[in-house]
Amino acid sequence: WLAERRLDETAEAHSFSGVARLPAVDVALVLGTAPIGPEGGPNVYFVHRLDAAAALWKAGKVKYLIVSGSTDEPAAMRAGLVERGVPAAAIYDDPAGYRTWDSVLRARDVYGQKRLVIVSQRFHLSRALFLARHAGIEAWGFAARDVDSPYSIFTELRRFPSALRAYLDVWTGAPARDGGVPVKIGIDPPS
């Protein structure tokens, strides 16, 4: 609980729920989550993250989006963003974002980002911003709408061990699970 509270406190100055207060940067990193929720319907976390990412792009705050997740998440995120009016040419898939730490390190090392906006729900942004800033990335968070009630107690409780894991990742300097061939956003074609 203390680790999670500390992450919240340190991220507060860099997290925003309104587009207007965010700086304009080239790229946003949209953190993945499963497109289908545990009850079998659309995952509300997923839907709200895509809504936020599309709003960010439409407001002209970013030119490109990296959709990062594992398995089918990036492809589903791409499809959802295109449905929301974001052109496919502005979306780069990162299929090796197994954990938040992987997504952040790959944004830096594979996609060459030193400044970016991270999109997720506020509880997740705290950890992501902590990781990004410790990885040498100047990062801001754009908070997607949270869910009215979590799907499960597991969803609520996992943020506490995840906070501890974030501190451990930074302390040990753990590498991303997968490296990758460098991608120049805006120059190399999207996924």
Short mmCIF file of C-alpha atoms in Angstrom, two decimals:
data_model
loop_
_atom_site.label_atom_id
_atom_site.label_comp_id
_atom_site.label_asym_id
_atom_site.label_seq_id
_atom_site.Cartn_x
_atom_site.Cartn_y
_atom_site.Cartn_z
CA TRP A 1 0.00 0.00 0.00
CA LEU A 2 2.81 2.44 0.85
CA ALA A 3 4.61 1.74 -2.42
CA GLU A 4 1.43 2.36 -4.39
CA ARG A 5 0.66 5.57 -2.46
CA ARG A 6 4.18 6.85 -3.12
CA LEU A 7 3.80 6.21 -6.85
CA ASP A 8 0.53 8.17 -6.84
CA GLU A 9 2.15 11.10 -5.06
CA THR A 10 5.15 11.30 -7.37
CA ALA A 11 3.01 11.04 -10.52
CA GLU A 12 0.41 13.61 -9.55
CA ALA A 13 2.25 16.61 -11.04
CA HIS A 14 2.60 14.85 -14.39
CA SER A 15 -0.87 13.23 -14.72
CA PHE A 16 -3.80 14.96 -16.37
CA SER A 17 -7.39 14.03 -17.08
CA GLY A 18 -7.94 16.89 -19.53
CA VAL A 19 -6.25 17.18 -22.90
CA ALA A 20 -5.72 20.94 -22.69
CA ARG A 21 -3.08 20.78 -19.94
CA LEU A 22 -0.91 18.21 -21.71
CA PRO A 23 2.11 19.35 -23.70
CA ALA A 24 2.14 18.59 -27.41
CA VAL A 25 4.62 15.79 -28.15
CA ASP A 26 5.09 13.53 -31.15
CA VAL A 27 4.13 10.20 -29.58
CA ALA A 28 1.78 8.70 -27.02
CA LEU A 29 2.23 5.24 -25.55
CA VAL A 30 -1.13 3.51 -25.03
CA LEU A 31 -0.72 0.72 -22.49
CA GLY A 32 -2.47 -2.52 -23.31
CA THR A 33 -5.18 -4.49 -21.66
CA ALA A 34 -7.31 -7.34 -22.94
CA PRO A 35 -10.06 -6.30 -25.37
CA ILE A 36 -12.52 -8.76 -23.83
CA GLY A 37 -13.40 -8.46 -20.16
CA PRO A 38 -13.70 -11.37 -17.75
CA GLU A 39 -17.48 -11.43 -18.15
CA GLY A 40 -17.09 -12.03 -21.90
CA GLY A 41 -18.08 -8.58 -23.16
CA PRO A 42 -15.90 -5.62 -24.11
CA ASN A 43 -13.33 -4.74 -21.45
CA VAL A 44 -14.31 -1.30 -20.17
CA TYR A 45 -10.68 -0.45 -19.29
CA PHE A 46 -9.79 -1.17 -22.93
CA VAL A 47 -12.68 0.92 -24.31
CA HIS A 48 -11.85 3.92 -22.11
CA ARG A 49 -8.13 3.80 -22.99
CA LEU A 50 -8.90 3.85 -26.68
CA ASP A 51 -11.38 6.69 -26.22
CA ALA A 52 -8.69 8.69 -24.40
CA ALA A 53 -5.99 7.92 -26.98
CA ALA A 54 -8.28 8.93 -29.86
CA ALA A 55 -9.19 12.18 -28.07
CA LEU A 56 -5.51 12.94 -27.56
CA TRP A 57 -4.76 12.40 -31.25
CA LYS A 58 -7.82 14.36 -32.43
CA ALA A 59 -6.84 17.29 -30.19
CA GLY A 60 -3.50 17.44 -32.01
CA LYS A 61 -1.49 16.74 -28.87
CA VAL A 62 0.28 13.79 -30.51
CA LYS A 63 1.00 12.76 -34.10
CA TYR A 64 1.55 9.05 -33.48
CA LEU A 65 0.41 6.35 -31.08
CA ILE A 66 2.32 3.27 -29.95
CA VAL A 67 -0.18 0.62 -28.87
CA SER A 68 1.69 -1.71 -26.57
CA GLY A 69 0.55 -5.02 -25.19
CA SER A 70 0.90 -8.75 -25.64
CA THR A 71 -0.80 -11.37 -27.81
CA ASP A 72 -3.84 -9.85 -29.54
CA GLU A 73 -3.93 -6.55 -27.64
CA PRO A 74 -2.06 -4.26 -30.11
CA ALA A 75 -4.05 -5.47 -33.13
CA ALA A 76 -7.33 -4.99 -31.26
CA MET A 77 -6.20 -1.55 -30.07
CA ARG A 78 -5.26 -0.56 -33.63
CA ALA A 79 -8.67 -1.67 -34.94
CA GLY A 80 -10.46 0.20 -32.15
CA LEU A 81 -8.50 3.39 -32.78
CA VAL A 82 -9.19 3.23 -36.52
CA GLU A 83 -12.91 2.87 -35.69
CA ARG A 84 -12.55 6.04 -33.61
CA GLY A 85 -11.12 8.00 -36.53
CA VAL A 86 -7.36 7.67 -35.99
CA PRO A 87 -5.64 6.85 -39.29
CA ALA A 88 -3.79 3.52 -39.40
CA ALA A 89 -0.68 5.40 -40.58
CA ALA A 90 -0.48 7.06 -37.14
CA ILE A 91 -0.53 3.79 -35.15
CA TYR A 92 2.51 1.66 -34.37
CA ASP A 93 1.99 -1.78 -32.83
CA ASP A 94 4.27 -2.99 -30.05
CA PRO A 95 3.45 -6.69 -29.59
CA ALA A 96 6.08 -7.23 -26.88
CA GLY A 97 4.61 -5.02 -24.15
CA TYR A 98 4.17 -7.92 -21.75
CA ARG A 99 4.39 -5.67 -18.71
CA THR A 100 4.42 -1.92 -18.17
CA TRP A 101 8.21 -2.00 -17.73
CA ASP A 102 8.60 -3.73 -21.11
CA SER A 103 6.34 -1.18 -22.81
CA VAL A 104 8.28 1.75 -21.35
CA LEU A 105 11.72 0.35 -22.17
CA ARG A 106 10.67 -0.59 -25.71
CA ALA A 107 9.21 2.91 -26.26
CA ARG A 108 12.67 4.23 -25.44
CA ASP A 109 14.94 1.57 -26.94
CA VAL A 110 13.01 0.23 -29.93
CA TYR A 111 10.88 3.26 -30.84
CA GLY A 112 13.47 5.88 -29.86
CA GLN A 113 11.25 8.02 -27.62
CA LYS A 114 12.70 10.42 -25.07
CA ARG A 115 9.45 12.40 -24.55
CA LEU A 116 5.95 10.96 -24.61
CA VAL A 117 2.48 10.93 -23.17
CA ILE A 118 1.34 7.67 -21.57
CA VAL A 119 -2.35 6.72 -21.76
CA SER A 120 -4.01 4.46 -19.18
CA GLN A 121 -6.24 4.66 -16.12
CA ARG A 122 -4.89 6.80 -13.28
CA PHE A 123 -3.92 3.85 -11.02
CA HIS A 124 -1.78 2.45 -13.85
CA LEU A 125 -0.35 5.82 -14.90
CA SER A 126 1.31 6.32 -11.54
CA ARG A 127 3.44 3.24 -12.03
CA ALA A 128 4.06 3.90 -15.74
CA LEU A 129 5.23 7.46 -15.13
CA PHE A 130 7.52 6.33 -12.33
CA LEU A 131 9.05 3.71 -14.63
CA ALA A 132 9.35 6.07 -17.60
CA ARG A 133 11.02 8.81 -15.62
CA HIS A 134 13.49 6.34 -14.12
CA ALA A 135 14.19 5.07 -17.65
CA GLY A 136 15.18 8.62 -18.66
CA ILE A 137 11.99 9.48 -20.54
CA GLU A 138 10.30 12.83 -20.05
CA ALA A 139 6.74 11.58 -19.66
CA TRP A 140 3.27 12.88 -18.89
CA GLY A 141 0.18 10.83 -18.19
CA PHE A 142 -3.24 11.18 -19.76
CA ALA A 143 -5.77 9.49 -17.51
CA ALA A 144 -8.43 7.46 -19.28
CA ARG A 145 -11.78 7.25 -17.57
CA ASP A 146 -11.76 4.59 -14.87
CA VAL A 147 -14.40 1.90 -14.58
CA ASP A 148 -17.38 2.47 -12.30
CA SER A 149 -16.74 -0.75 -10.43
CA PRO A 150 -13.82 -3.11 -10.95
CA TYR A 151 -14.40 -6.52 -12.47
CA SER A 152 -12.87 -8.36 -9.58
CA ILE A 153 -11.03 -8.02 -6.32
CA PHE A 154 -7.96 -9.28 -8.21
CA THR A 155 -8.07 -6.21 -10.45
CA GLU A 156 -8.09 -3.96 -7.42
CA LEU A 157 -5.48 -5.82 -5.39
CA ARG A 158 -2.91 -6.40 -8.14
CA ARG A 159 -1.90 -2.76 -8.09
CA PHE A 160 -0.11 -3.29 -4.75
CA PRO A 161 2.33 -6.03 -5.81
CA SER A 162 2.69 -4.25 -9.16
CA ALA A 163 3.86 -1.13 -7.31
CA LEU A 164 6.50 -3.17 -5.48
CA ARG A 165 7.55 -4.77 -8.76
CA ALA A 166 8.02 -1.32 -10.30
CA TYR A 167 10.47 -0.39 -7.56
CA LEU A 168 12.25 -3.71 -8.02
CA ASP A 169 12.51 -3.24 -11.81
CA VAL A 170 14.04 0.20 -11.38
CA TRP A 171 16.39 -0.94 -8.62
CA THR A 172 17.68 -3.96 -10.56
CA GLY A 173 17.64 -2.30 -13.98
CA ALA A 174 15.84 -5.34 -15.42
CA PRO A 175 15.96 -5.46 -19.23
CA ALA A 176 12.83 -5.68 -21.38
CA ARG A 177 11.84 -9.27 -22.10
CA ASP A 178 12.25 -8.73 -25.86
CA GLY A 179 14.55 -6.30 -27.62
CA GLY A 180 13.72 -5.59 -31.19
CA VAL A 181 14.80 -3.91 -34.37
CA PRO A 182 14.73 -0.12 -34.00
CA VAL A 183 11.68 1.58 -35.50
CA LYS A 184 11.76 5.25 -36.52
CA ILE A 185 8.31 6.61 -35.86
CA GLY A 186 7.09 8.82 -38.68
CA ILE A 187 9.78 7.48 -41.02
CA ASP A 188 9.38 3.70 -40.92
CA PRO A 189 5.93 2.49 -41.94
CA PRO A 190 3.61 1.58 -39.08
CA SER A 191 3.10 -2.05 -38.20
#
